[in-house]
Rosetta silent file (secondary structure, phi, psi, omega in degrees, C-alpha in Angstrom):
SEQUENCE: LGRADYKWMLANVARQWTTPGRLSRFAFLSLGVQTQYNYEGDRTDLDFHSGLNATLKNYWNTGVFAIVRPSYLNERLTRGGPTVKNYGYNFLGMNLSGDQRKSLVWGMNVNLSKGRDNDEGQRYALFPSLTIKPTTSVNINIAPGWDHDWTAQQFVSPVSSATAPAGFDGTRYVFGRLEQRTFSVDTRVNATFTPNLTLELFAQPFLSSGHYTSFKEFQKPKSGDMTIFGRDNGSTVQTNKNVDGSTISYTIDPDGNGVAAPFMVDNPDFNFRSLRGTAVVRWEYRPGSTLFLVWTQQREGFDDFGDFQFGRDRSALFRDRPTNIFQVKATYWLGR
SCORE:     score description
SCORE:     0.000 S_00000001
   1 L     0.000  114.700 -178.002  202.903   22.737  123.766 S_00000001
   2 L   -82.996  -18.459 -177.315  202.049   26.435  123.724 S_00000001
   3 L  -157.455  145.286  176.251  199.349   26.284  126.372 S_00000001
   4 L  -127.357 -169.386  176.465  198.000   23.966  129.075 S_00000001
   5 L    62.096   47.774  172.313  195.182   24.052  131.649 S_00000001
   6 L  -156.620  152.231  173.698  192.238   23.809  129.312 S_00000001
   7 E  -123.502  122.916 -173.116  189.644   21.382  127.987 S_00000001
   8 E  -119.213  135.560 -178.774  188.216   22.277  124.580 S_00000001
   9 E  -132.222  140.321 -178.475  185.131   20.821  122.918 S_00000001
  10 E  -139.762  138.418  175.064  183.730   21.383  119.435 S_00000001
  11 E  -137.721  128.676  177.560  180.657   20.056  117.651 S_00000001
  12 E  -130.412  148.111  169.275  179.694   20.786  114.036 S_00000001
  13 E  -130.478  138.900 -173.644  177.004   19.487  111.739 S_00000001
  14 E  -139.408  155.405  175.296  177.179   20.157  107.998 S_00000001
  15 E  -138.335  134.969  176.695  175.275   19.539  104.814 S_00000001
  16 E  -126.553  146.713  178.555  176.608   19.906  101.273 S_00000001
  17 E  -116.106  110.264 -175.467  174.829   19.960   97.925 S_00000001
  18 L  -101.615   -9.060  177.324  177.037   18.708   95.079 S_00000001
  19 L   -92.662  124.070 -179.968  174.368   18.413   92.374 S_00000001
  20 L   -54.530  136.665  179.400  173.840   21.679   90.443 S_00000001
  21 L  -120.226 -158.602 -176.156  170.466   23.237   91.161 S_00000001
  22 L   -68.824  -32.508 -176.096  168.464   26.257   90.085 S_00000001
  23 L  -110.962  -30.658 -172.174  170.758   28.785   91.823 S_00000001
  24 E  -136.211  159.400  173.655  174.053   27.077   92.565 S_00000001
  25 E   -93.233  -26.052 -179.325  176.446   24.412   91.375 S_00000001
  26 E  -155.955  143.638  177.184  177.667   23.612   94.868 S_00000001
  27 E  -147.673  148.010 -178.204  176.679   24.662   98.381 S_00000001
  28 E  -140.606  124.002 -179.562  177.938   23.915  101.869 S_00000001
  29 E  -121.760  134.816  178.621  176.151   24.756  105.126 S_00000001
  30 E  -136.512  147.547  175.501  177.552   24.251  108.619 S_00000001
  31 E  -133.893  139.480 -178.571  176.317   24.884  112.153 S_00000001
  32 E  -162.186  171.870  176.946  178.402   24.476  115.269 S_00000001
  33 E  -145.756  144.310  173.769  179.308   25.341  118.816 S_00000001
  34 E  -137.364  150.940  179.103  182.585   25.291  120.708 S_00000001
  35 E  -149.039  161.182 -177.157  183.421   25.798  124.357 S_00000001
  36 E  -146.393  141.257  177.261  186.442   25.683  126.618 S_00000001
  37 E  -131.010  147.660  169.224  187.017   25.238  130.364 S_00000001
  38 L   -91.511  178.433 -174.631  190.116   25.449  132.524 S_00000001
  39 L   -74.956   -5.468  172.765  190.810   22.928  135.266 S_00000001
  40 L   -89.046   -3.812 -179.818  189.174   25.174  137.865 S_00000001
  41 L    91.386    4.759  177.520  185.885   24.807  136.007 S_00000001
  42 L   -76.584  134.556  174.905  185.810   28.343  134.574 S_00000001
  43 E   -81.625  111.820 -173.843  184.312   28.586  131.107 S_00000001
  44 E  -105.613    9.427  173.911  187.005   30.425  129.171 S_00000001
  45 E  -170.766  146.798  174.600  185.431   30.325  125.719 S_00000001
  46 E  -164.337  129.635  171.224  182.053   29.828  124.077 S_00000001
  47 E  -152.903  152.150  174.305  180.761   30.562  120.617 S_00000001
  48 E  -114.403  130.171 -173.383  177.990   29.553  118.266 S_00000001
  49 E  -136.985  153.721  179.364  178.886   29.702  114.591 S_00000001
  50 E  -152.594  143.293  179.984  177.312   29.112  111.214 S_00000001
  51 E  -144.546  147.924  176.254  178.517   29.412  107.644 S_00000001
  52 E  -135.263  124.281  177.791  177.143   29.069  104.124 S_00000001
  53 E  -126.415  144.140 -177.127  179.334   28.883  101.010 S_00000001
  54 E  -151.397  147.368  167.731  178.178   28.405   97.444 S_00000001
  55 E  -103.888  117.678 -174.552  179.363   28.377   93.846 S_00000001
  56 E   -77.913  173.052 -177.106  176.672   30.078   91.765 S_00000001
  57 L   -62.697  -29.083  178.332  175.533   29.063   88.299 S_00000001
  58 L   -89.665   12.554  177.909  177.792   31.718   86.713 S_00000001
  59 L    72.295   13.920  167.304  180.780   30.338   88.690 S_00000001
  60 L   -73.503  152.480  178.339  180.875   33.228   91.129 S_00000001
  61 E  -116.545  136.110 -179.148  181.702   32.188   94.691 S_00000001
  62 E  -140.883  158.052  179.556  179.954   33.622   97.713 S_00000001
  63 E  -164.261  157.440  175.208  179.812   32.962  101.405 S_00000001
  64 E  -142.434  139.524 -177.802  178.632   34.264  104.742 S_00000001
  65 E  -138.429  132.058 -177.075  179.901   33.325  108.193 S_00000001
  66 E  -128.546  142.775  176.793  178.466   34.390  111.559 S_00000001
  67 E  -131.475  132.073  169.449  179.705   34.006  115.137 S_00000001
  68 E  -112.956  114.210 -175.876  177.834   34.752  118.356 S_00000001
  69 E  -122.701   99.290  177.712  180.332   34.834  121.217 S_00000001
  70 L   -63.220  162.979  176.785  178.903   35.638  124.675 S_00000001
  71 L   -59.415  147.839 -172.929  181.147   37.192  127.297 S_00000001
  72 E  -146.263  159.748  177.736  183.527   34.684  128.867 S_00000001
  73 E   -76.912  143.201 -176.473  186.132   34.401  131.614 S_00000001
  74 E  -136.685  112.375 -179.307  189.722   35.074  130.556 S_00000001
  75 L   -84.390   -0.854 -178.117  192.678   34.101  132.755 S_00000001
  76 L  -110.924  -10.170 -173.341  195.162   35.775  130.381 S_00000001
  77 L   -62.697  -33.173 -179.714  193.629   39.208  129.910 S_00000001
  78 L   -90.263    9.586  176.679  195.471   40.678  132.931 S_00000001
  79 L    56.487   51.347  177.707  198.812   39.206  131.768 S_00000001
  80 L   107.096   -4.777  178.177  199.341   37.003  134.823 S_00000001
  81 L   -90.715 -163.239 -177.816  196.822   38.575  137.185 S_00000001
  82 L   -65.102  160.750  175.707  193.431   37.298  138.331 S_00000001
  83 L   -71.827  135.158  179.005  190.815   35.893  135.979 S_00000001
  84 E  -133.112  176.230 -178.008  188.379   38.506  134.688 S_00000001
  85 E   -97.584  128.672  177.376  185.493   38.614  132.220 S_00000001
  86 E   -94.004  130.772  178.122  186.179   39.366  128.554 S_00000001
  87 L   -65.725  140.587  177.554  183.353   41.065  126.642 S_00000001
  88 L   -85.388 -169.973 -178.631  181.926   38.965  123.852 S_00000001
  89 E  -160.464  162.049  168.958  180.937   40.015  120.365 S_00000001
  90 E  -110.454  132.898 -174.678  178.756   39.269  117.355 S_00000001
  91 E  -126.141  140.506  175.088  180.653   38.768  114.085 S_00000001
  92 E  -136.243  123.850  176.091  179.526   38.680  110.468 S_00000001
  93 E  -119.901  136.608 -178.807  181.806   37.937  107.532 S_00000001
  94 E  -134.915  141.224  178.143  180.740   38.058  103.883 S_00000001
  95 E  -140.907  151.304  177.578  182.657   37.345  100.694 S_00000001
  96 E  -150.742  132.770 -179.596  181.973   37.411   96.974 S_00000001
  97 E  -143.236  157.494 -176.846  184.371   36.671   94.115 S_00000001
  98 L   -82.613 -176.004 -178.104  184.230   36.261   90.361 S_00000001
  99 L   -63.953  118.267 -177.322  184.780   33.302   88.072 S_00000001
 100 L   -67.520  -13.945 -178.976  188.208   31.824   88.845 S_00000001
 101 L   -81.878  -14.768 -175.106  188.582   30.656   85.236 S_00000001
 102 L   -76.650  162.678  177.067  188.667   34.200   83.864 S_00000001
 103 L   -77.294  -15.431  176.266  191.806   36.215   83.087 S_00000001
 104 E  -129.626  114.074 -175.952  190.528   38.909   85.480 S_00000001
 105 E  -120.539  122.728  179.670  189.230   37.699   88.853 S_00000001
 106 E  -108.081  161.809  177.908  187.895   40.101   91.478 S_00000001
 107 E  -157.883  156.197  177.076  186.940   39.498   95.072 S_00000001
 108 E  -147.111  131.226  176.803  185.625   41.269   98.149 S_00000001
 109 E  -124.616  127.847 -179.140  185.614   40.216  101.791 S_00000001
 110 E  -122.129  129.930  177.390  183.783   42.284  104.428 S_00000001
 111 E  -120.730  131.545  178.425  184.046   41.699  108.189 S_00000001
 112 E  -132.202  140.438  174.907  181.784   43.370  110.751 S_00000001
 113 E  -147.838  155.186 -179.311  181.595   42.878  114.495 S_00000001
 114 E  -141.234  134.327 -178.180  179.871   44.496  117.462 S_00000001
 115 E   -67.536  150.878  174.276  180.634   44.071  121.148 S_00000001
 116 L  -107.141  147.431 -179.954  178.252   42.366  123.557 S_00000001
 117 L    65.151    3.005  179.127  177.606   43.670  127.111 S_00000001
 118 L  -165.410  137.804 -175.757  179.502   46.830  126.111 S_00000001
 119 L   -97.189   10.443 -179.136  179.156   49.239  123.205 S_00000001
 120 L   -84.644  -21.235 -176.449  182.841   50.245  122.997 S_00000001
 121 L   -96.289  129.958  175.612  183.984   47.263  120.918 S_00000001
 122 E  -164.806  167.284 -176.842  183.359   47.090  117.173 S_00000001
 123 E  -155.121  139.846  172.798  185.124   46.419  113.890 S_00000001
 124 E  -132.406  125.437 -178.078  184.799   47.236  110.190 S_00000001
 125 E  -140.879  137.678  178.411  187.171   45.610  107.708 S_00000001
 126 E  -125.697  132.047  179.942  187.326   45.495  103.908 S_00000001
 127 E  -133.453   81.976  174.472  189.576   43.169  101.910 S_00000001
 128 E   -77.383  161.772  177.712  189.176   43.573   98.136 S_00000001
 129 E  -151.342  153.884  178.640  191.359   41.590   95.754 S_00000001
 130 E  -143.910  125.049  177.105  192.171   41.482   92.056 S_00000001
 131 E  -114.156  127.264 -178.741  193.925   38.685   90.180 S_00000001
 132 E  -116.601  130.077  178.907  195.227   39.353   86.671 S_00000001
 133 E  -122.665   80.704 -177.381  196.323   36.550   84.328 S_00000001
 134 E   -63.200  -31.530  174.489  197.743   38.278   81.220 S_00000001
 135 E  -140.410  172.570  179.561  199.059   34.935   79.952 S_00000001
 136 L   -69.062  -14.381 -176.898  198.845   31.341   81.091 S_00000001
 137 L  -107.239    2.068 -178.833  202.340   31.658   82.592 S_00000001
 138 E  -128.234  132.827  179.561  201.916   34.927   84.521 S_00000001
 139 E  -133.922  122.955  179.961  199.709   35.508   87.584 S_00000001
 140 E  -120.266  126.937  179.767  199.438   38.882   89.356 S_00000001
 141 E  -126.360  128.350  177.754  197.473   39.263   92.584 S_00000001
 142 E  -124.014  123.611 -175.049  196.825   42.553   94.406 S_00000001
 143 E  -136.465   88.353  174.508  194.967   42.428   97.729 S_00000001
 144 E   -76.066  162.703  178.694  194.674   45.661   99.730 S_00000001
 145 E  -148.746  141.234  175.686  193.070   45.671  103.152 S_00000001
 146 E  -130.624  124.436 -176.036  191.577   48.255  105.518 S_00000001
 147 E  -130.204  119.211  178.500  190.771   47.316  109.104 S_00000001
 148 E  -118.671  112.796 -168.826  189.246   49.745  111.627 S_00000001
 149 E  -130.011  135.370  173.161  188.928   48.111  115.027 S_00000001
 150 E  -115.517  118.233  178.068  187.897   49.298  118.494 S_00000001
 151 E  -105.329  120.433 -173.208  188.922   46.983  121.354 S_00000001
 152 E   -73.944  -30.464 -173.831  187.129   47.770  124.615 S_00000001
 153 E  -126.696   73.104  178.151  189.511   45.921  126.971 S_00000001
 154 E   -99.098  123.016 -178.739  193.082   46.345  125.774 S_00000001
 155 E   -61.740  137.470  178.825  195.704   45.775  128.453 S_00000001
 156 E  -114.443  -58.301 -175.009  197.943   48.792  129.136 S_00000001
 157 E  -169.200  147.950  168.997  200.024   48.288  132.291 S_00000001
 158 E   -88.137  144.514 -179.967  200.082   46.882  135.837 S_00000001
 159 E  -134.100  123.535  177.526  200.546   49.470  138.622 S_00000001
 160 E   -68.509  132.690 -178.373  201.402   48.615  142.231 S_00000001
 161 L  -158.072  129.225  178.605  198.911   50.199  144.613 S_00000001
 162 L   -70.342  -16.754 -178.579  197.976   49.542  148.238 S_00000001
 163 L  -108.145   22.578  176.984  194.425   50.698  147.451 S_00000001
 164 L   -62.626  153.454  178.789  193.872   48.439  144.442 S_00000001
 165 L   -54.029  148.106 -179.098  190.441   46.730  144.300 S_00000001
 166 L   -58.507  139.579  178.801  190.069   43.678  146.529 S_00000001
 167 L    95.084   -4.291 -178.363  191.222   40.437  144.979 S_00000001
 168 L  -109.409   12.879  171.043  193.956   41.966  142.833 S_00000001
 169 L    52.500   45.564  173.737  196.823   41.549  145.357 S_00000001
 170 L    73.956   22.229  179.400  197.883   45.179  145.471 S_00000001
 171 E  -131.203  131.501  170.853  198.020   45.709  141.722 S_00000001
 172 E   -93.002  124.720  177.643  195.874   47.868  139.497 S_00000001
 173 E   -99.271  104.495 -172.952  195.557   46.345  136.036 S_00000001
 174 E   -87.656  129.224  176.691  195.020   49.324  133.753 S_00000001
 175 E  -119.498  169.497  175.626  193.144   48.815  130.499 S_00000001
 176 E  -149.948  168.497  172.063  192.051   51.174  127.766 S_00000001
 177 E   -91.068  119.280 -177.789  189.898   51.348  124.680 S_00000001
 178 E  -100.309  121.593  170.976  192.180   50.858  121.678 S_00000001
 179 E  -102.252  114.839 -175.780  191.200   52.315  118.330 S_00000001
 180 E  -119.809  131.411  175.627  193.413   50.703  115.707 S_00000001
 181 E  -116.952  132.546 -177.449  193.550   51.474  111.981 S_00000001
 182 E  -136.578  130.047  175.802  195.496   49.184  109.666 S_00000001
 183 E  -125.822  134.960  178.687  196.165   49.426  105.936 S_00000001
 184 E  -149.134  159.543  175.609  198.124   46.851  103.936 S_00000001
 185 E  -138.204  115.419  174.032  198.576   45.688  100.363 S_00000001
 186 E   -93.020  122.215 -179.290  199.652   42.129   99.538 S_00000001
 187 E  -123.816  126.390  179.697  201.135   41.962   96.041 S_00000001
 188 E  -131.015  137.113  175.256  202.236   38.719   94.404 S_00000001
 189 E  -130.599  121.738  175.918  203.636   38.077   90.937 S_00000001
 190 E  -119.030  124.752 -178.352  204.330   34.545   89.711 S_00000001
 191 E  -131.381  132.654  176.237  205.930   34.086   86.294 S_00000001
 192 E  -112.928  109.245 -178.969  206.967   30.881   84.540 S_00000001
 193 E   -81.645  -43.169  174.387  209.414   31.601   81.713 S_00000001
 194 E  -142.937  168.573  176.263  210.133   27.958   80.935 S_00000001
 195 L   -57.730  -18.296 -176.794  209.295   24.715   82.753 S_00000001
 196 L  -107.436   -5.099 -175.236  212.731   25.042   84.374 S_00000001
 197 E  -133.915  119.305 -179.100  212.862   28.786   85.136 S_00000001
 198 E  -133.779  158.917  177.708  210.380   30.665   87.376 S_00000001
 199 E  -133.466  132.116  175.654  210.193   33.975   89.231 S_00000001
 200 E  -125.852  128.952  179.083  208.131   34.743   92.355 S_00000001
 201 E  -122.958  140.039  175.977  207.739   38.259   93.773 S_00000001
 202 E  -140.754  135.859  175.582  205.994   39.320   96.984 S_00000001
 203 E  -143.378  139.769  179.143  205.637   42.791   98.545 S_00000001
 204 E  -142.135   98.446  165.941  203.582   43.991  101.502 S_00000001
 205 E   -75.231  141.065 -173.559  203.472   47.607  102.673 S_00000001
 206 E  -142.211  123.527  178.579  201.840   47.741  106.117 S_00000001
 207 E  -128.420  131.256 -179.259  200.725   50.815  108.094 S_00000001
 208 E  -145.878  142.069  176.624  199.002   50.666  111.485 S_00000001
 209 E  -132.205  151.115  178.479  198.137   53.155  114.221 S_00000001
 210 E  -138.616  128.935 -179.914  196.703   52.712  117.700 S_00000001
 211 E  -125.918  129.628 -176.478  195.135   55.348  119.962 S_00000001
 212 E  -102.893  135.674  172.890  194.067   54.652  123.568 S_00000001
 213 E  -139.406  179.678  172.142  191.194   56.312  125.399 S_00000001
 214 E    51.860   58.460  177.859  188.822   55.427  128.265 S_00000001
 215 E   -65.463  144.611 -170.387  191.397   54.109  130.747 S_00000001
 216 E  -159.193  172.447  173.970  189.798   51.731  133.228 S_00000001
 217 E  -147.754  156.693  177.273  190.245   48.834  135.674 S_00000001
 218 E   -74.516  144.881 -179.345  188.203   45.824  136.772 S_00000001
 219 L   -82.454  -28.471  178.458  186.257   46.223  140.005 S_00000001
 220 L  -161.830  158.121  178.817  186.653   42.596  141.088 S_00000001
 221 L   -63.326  154.714  177.699  187.938   39.245  139.751 S_00000001
 222 L    55.712   34.670  179.229  185.756   37.089  137.503 S_00000001
 223 L  -137.499  153.976  174.795  183.605   40.084  136.669 S_00000001
 224 L   -99.135    2.074  179.474  183.136   42.323  133.651 S_00000001
 225 L   -72.601  129.634 -176.779  182.339   45.392  135.757 S_00000001
 226 E  -130.907  145.383  173.395  184.941   48.100  135.184 S_00000001
 227 E   -94.408  121.541  179.765  185.674   51.516  136.676 S_00000001
 228 E   -93.341  118.560 -179.114  186.344   54.101  133.970 S_00000001
 229 L   -69.502  138.698 -176.787  188.865   56.694  135.115 S_00000001
 230 L    90.924   -5.687  178.655  187.754   60.271  134.580 S_00000001
 231 L  -128.651  -41.780 -173.565  184.100   59.276  134.849 S_00000001
 232 L  -104.198  152.348  171.904  183.516   57.069  137.922 S_00000001
 233 L    59.102   23.325 -179.025  184.222   57.558  141.648 S_00000001
 234 L    72.243   13.039 -176.970  185.355   61.164  141.197 S_00000001
 235 L   -69.453  157.524  179.420  188.473   59.947  139.401 S_00000001
 236 E  -133.147  153.590  175.767  190.503   62.210  137.120 S_00000001
 237 E  -130.083  120.187  179.886  192.841   61.716  134.162 S_00000001
 238 E  -110.159  129.962  179.009  195.470   64.364  133.401 S_00000001
 239 E   -90.297  126.461  179.015  197.320   64.365  130.077 S_00000001
 240 E  -103.539  123.078 -173.701  201.033   65.209  130.314 S_00000001
 241 E  -113.537  154.789  174.960  202.480   66.725  127.166 S_00000001
 242 L   -81.499  174.341 -179.432  205.945   67.378  125.797 S_00000001
 243 L   -64.915  -24.967  179.349  207.110   70.823  124.671 S_00000001
 244 L   -87.357    4.273  178.434  206.123   69.941  121.102 S_00000001
 245 L    91.762   -4.723  179.959  202.555   69.158  122.184 S_00000001
 246 L   -79.274  149.220 -179.055  202.841   65.379  121.972 S_00000001
 247 E   -80.724  129.506  179.773  201.463   63.251  124.796 S_00000001
 248 E  -109.030  -26.605 -179.084  204.100   61.551  126.927 S_00000001
 249 E  -167.577  173.614  176.194  202.035   60.103  129.801 S_00000001
 250 E  -129.063  134.993  173.306  198.790   60.192  131.781 S_00000001
 251 E  -103.072  120.933 -174.183  198.394   60.879  135.509 S_00000001
 252 E  -115.439  125.617  172.434  195.367   59.038  136.907 S_00000001
 253 E  -104.991  111.479 -172.477  193.783   59.703  140.286 S_00000001
 254 L   -66.003  -24.195 -175.694  191.474   56.712  140.977 S_00000001
 255 L  -141.797   25.002  176.191  189.188   58.463  143.477 S_00000001
 256 L    62.202 -110.556 -178.755  189.745   62.228  143.295 S_00000001
 257 L   -87.046   10.310 -179.418  189.882   63.475  146.861 S_00000001
 258 L   -78.181 -166.902 -173.494  189.917   59.946  148.294 S_00000001
 259 L   -84.818  -15.079 -176.557  192.770   58.041  149.903 S_00000001
 260 L   -71.155  135.023 -179.424  194.098   56.384  146.723 S_00000001
 261 L   -79.490  142.378  174.852  197.359   57.824  145.464 S_00000001
 262 L   -63.427  155.897  175.754  197.586   59.043  141.845 S_00000001
 263 E  -140.786  167.368 -174.539  199.696   57.009  139.468 S_00000001
 264 E  -126.033  141.517  173.024  201.122   57.517  136.009 S_00000001
 265 E  -125.493  140.600  177.579  201.111   55.404  132.847 S_00000001
 266 E   -66.616  153.512  177.523  203.194   56.085  129.772 S_00000001
 267 L   -63.072  115.498 -177.248  201.417   57.036  126.578 S_00000001
 268 L   -87.909    1.313 -178.830  200.648   53.663  124.929 S_00000001
 269 L   -59.636  152.209 -178.060  199.731   55.143  121.514 S_00000001
 270 E  -151.210  155.358  166.492  201.693   53.757  118.593 S_00000001
 271 E  -131.615  125.263  178.347  202.333   53.925  114.870 S_00000001
 272 E  -124.108  138.025  178.643  203.942   50.931  113.218 S_00000001
 273 E  -139.635  147.188  177.799  204.948   50.666  109.583 S_00000001
 274 E  -154.469  156.640  173.658  206.753   48.007  107.609 S_00000001
 275 E  -138.135  119.503  179.956  207.581   46.998  104.075 S_00000001
 276 E  -119.656  132.794  179.313  208.462   43.398  103.294 S_00000001
 277 E  -142.776  143.441 -179.325  209.515   42.192   99.893 S_00000001
 278 E  -141.164  137.767  174.125  210.894   38.931   98.543 S_00000001
 279 E  -128.043  129.781 -178.147  212.078   37.839   95.104 S_00000001
 280 E  -128.839  121.670  172.866  212.845   34.183   94.330 S_00000001
 281 E  -106.474  126.684  179.906  214.348   32.897   91.086 S_00000001
 282 E  -118.426  123.727 -178.219  214.240   29.122   90.653 S_00000001
 283 E  -128.932  113.515  174.838  216.302   27.481   87.894 S_00000001
 284 E   -90.564   91.585 -170.551  216.356   23.730   87.410 S_00000001
 285 E   -76.153  -14.602  169.971  219.583   23.672   85.399 S_00000001
 286 E  -157.229  157.909 -175.363  219.451   19.899   84.985 S_00000001
 287 L   -53.200  122.258  178.583  216.858   17.278   85.982 S_00000001
 288 L    83.562   -6.033 -178.504  216.690   17.108   89.789 S_00000001
 289 E  -116.012  125.209 -169.767  219.319   19.862   90.249 S_00000001
 290 E  -133.530  143.841  175.556  218.059   23.329   91.188 S_00000001
 291 E  -118.520  128.587  176.876  219.505   26.763   91.907 S_00000001
 292 E  -114.056  129.860  171.715  217.578   29.300   94.035 S_00000001
 293 E  -115.285  122.100 -172.838  218.454   33.003   94.161 S_00000001
 294 E  -127.376  132.261  173.615  216.600   34.869   96.926 S_00000001
 295 E  -126.738  125.782  178.360  216.501   38.563   97.830 S_00000001
 296 E  -125.289  132.571  175.325  214.545   39.787  100.867 S_00000001
 297 E  -126.503  137.988  176.600  214.196   43.384  101.999 S_00000001
 298 E  -136.607  133.755  172.367  212.477   44.641  105.143 S_00000001
 299 E  -124.249  143.564  174.132  211.906   48.157  106.430 S_00000001
 300 E  -156.152  153.481  179.945  210.099   49.038  109.637 S_00000001
 301 E  -154.581  161.576 -177.333  209.674   51.990  111.932 S_00000001
 302 E  -132.880  144.491  171.084  207.821   53.113  115.046 S_00000001
 303 E  -143.742  175.134 -179.949  206.295   56.387  116.261 S_00000001
 304 L  -127.529   35.057  177.230  203.812   57.325  118.982 S_00000001
 305 L   -66.102  -44.720  179.851  201.501   59.746  117.176 S_00000001
 306 L    87.469  -13.199  177.550  198.516   57.426  117.610 S_00000001
 307 L  -106.504  162.119 -178.340  196.652   58.842  114.603 S_00000001
 308 L  -106.253  115.129  174.748  196.555   57.459  111.062 S_00000001
 309 L  -129.109  105.918 -171.207  197.845   59.742  108.313 S_00000001
 310 H   -58.652  -48.112 -177.321  198.499   57.804  105.138 S_00000001
 311 H   -61.747  -45.376  179.762  200.738   60.371  103.411 S_00000001
 312 H   -63.896  -47.708 -176.378  202.937   60.958  106.461 S_00000001
 313 H   -70.192  -34.594  177.478  203.315   57.287  107.364 S_00000001
 314 H   -65.670  -43.081  179.678  203.921   56.215  103.751 S_00000001
 315 H   -64.427  -41.018  179.386  206.682   58.801  103.343 S_00000001
 316 H   -63.751  -32.491 -178.738  208.281   57.765  106.636 S_00000001
 317 H   -60.723  -40.870 -177.954  208.280   54.141  105.501 S_00000001
 318 H   -81.920   -5.398  171.938  210.602   54.848  102.594 S_00000001
 319 H   -92.783  -13.405  178.618  212.931   56.823  104.862 S_00000001
 320 L   -67.966  144.538 -178.399  213.391   53.845  107.193 S_00000001
 321 L   -70.506  126.523 -178.607  216.704   52.033  106.851 S_00000001
 322 L   -83.122  153.014  169.719  216.239   48.768  104.918 S_00000001
 323 E  -112.176  119.883 -178.243  217.618   45.375  105.832 S_00000001
 324 E  -110.442  133.448  177.910  218.622   43.345  102.763 S_00000001
 325 E  -126.459  127.739  176.879  219.285   39.616  102.817 S_00000001
 326 E  -115.612  132.162 -178.648  220.634   37.691   99.833 S_00000001
 327 E  -131.848  145.347  175.585  220.584   33.910   99.782 S_00000001
 328 E  -129.965  128.386  176.812  221.781   31.283   97.332 S_00000001
 329 E  -129.530  131.980 -179.432  220.750   27.646   97.546 S_00000001
 330 E  -132.189  137.961  174.241  221.896   24.960   95.158 S_00000001
 331 L  -124.434  149.483 -179.641  221.085   21.270   94.930 S_00000001
 332 L  -134.745  123.493 -178.946  222.697   18.646   92.719 S_00000001
 333 L   -84.893  122.921 -175.199  221.121   15.301   91.910 S_00000001
 334 L   -93.545    1.829  179.774  223.716   12.498   92.013 S_00000001
 335 L   -68.223  165.852 -179.857  221.529    9.818   90.443 S_00000001
 336 L   -77.904    0.000    0.000  222.312    8.264   87.068 S_00000001
């Protein structure tokens, strides 16, 4: 059990059309709502959702999915502190793909979201894909992705303070606005040489950066009202830099000339990169008896630039030290 202290309810109604019509061969429409409460009676989730998927007359597939999620209470946002209000969002996802029977199949998935009760949260994501079938025994799939996301309430750090807002037990829970950019490419190759011999390849380069701005704290529990440091209450934010110009920390004075003591948080910006690859050869050398040869390589690295530079991060990825794992698995069928 990964989580307790909640009651979750979901209701959906759906209609499907399985008889080909003037525009589509198949269509599926759903409408629903879900909600969640903890045992104190706080509503910790609520959303209204609707989706429509269809196979068109030319065998293209399309769909649209929408979510309206009002702001809700979140007992986990402060990482063990008091319950506060999480800003909601409106989400729209759209997809369109070509005829799956063809030797060349394309696809596109677009995700858009916009924050509710606050204009700092939003997201734009594109996930194109291309499947190539040069022969009936070879399948190649390439699926790049670009995700640009702004999170208005990203947890940064707890800070002990005697002048913390009432209800937070002497702790300031510092949040920030996180701007995250992520690029990845999923590549898969499946080849069947004979009914008994196959090859599967998978590779995923992954680059992501995160930059924090607009440091803030909640004004009181079970509320979405936040004090933005450097803007409200005469507060100030000072950037502390290294000799090379990189940011190492921030010094925050919550009330300027007031009684609250300044405090410091480390620079939470990050750059993460990884490359994962796997190759699997499967050979059924006799009926029921199989030999697997597996090679897995992983590279990963971290920096704290906070900005996204494709050329720099791609080059750094191939300088990271790889971890290689080789595995052999064999089975032998003892039946007659």
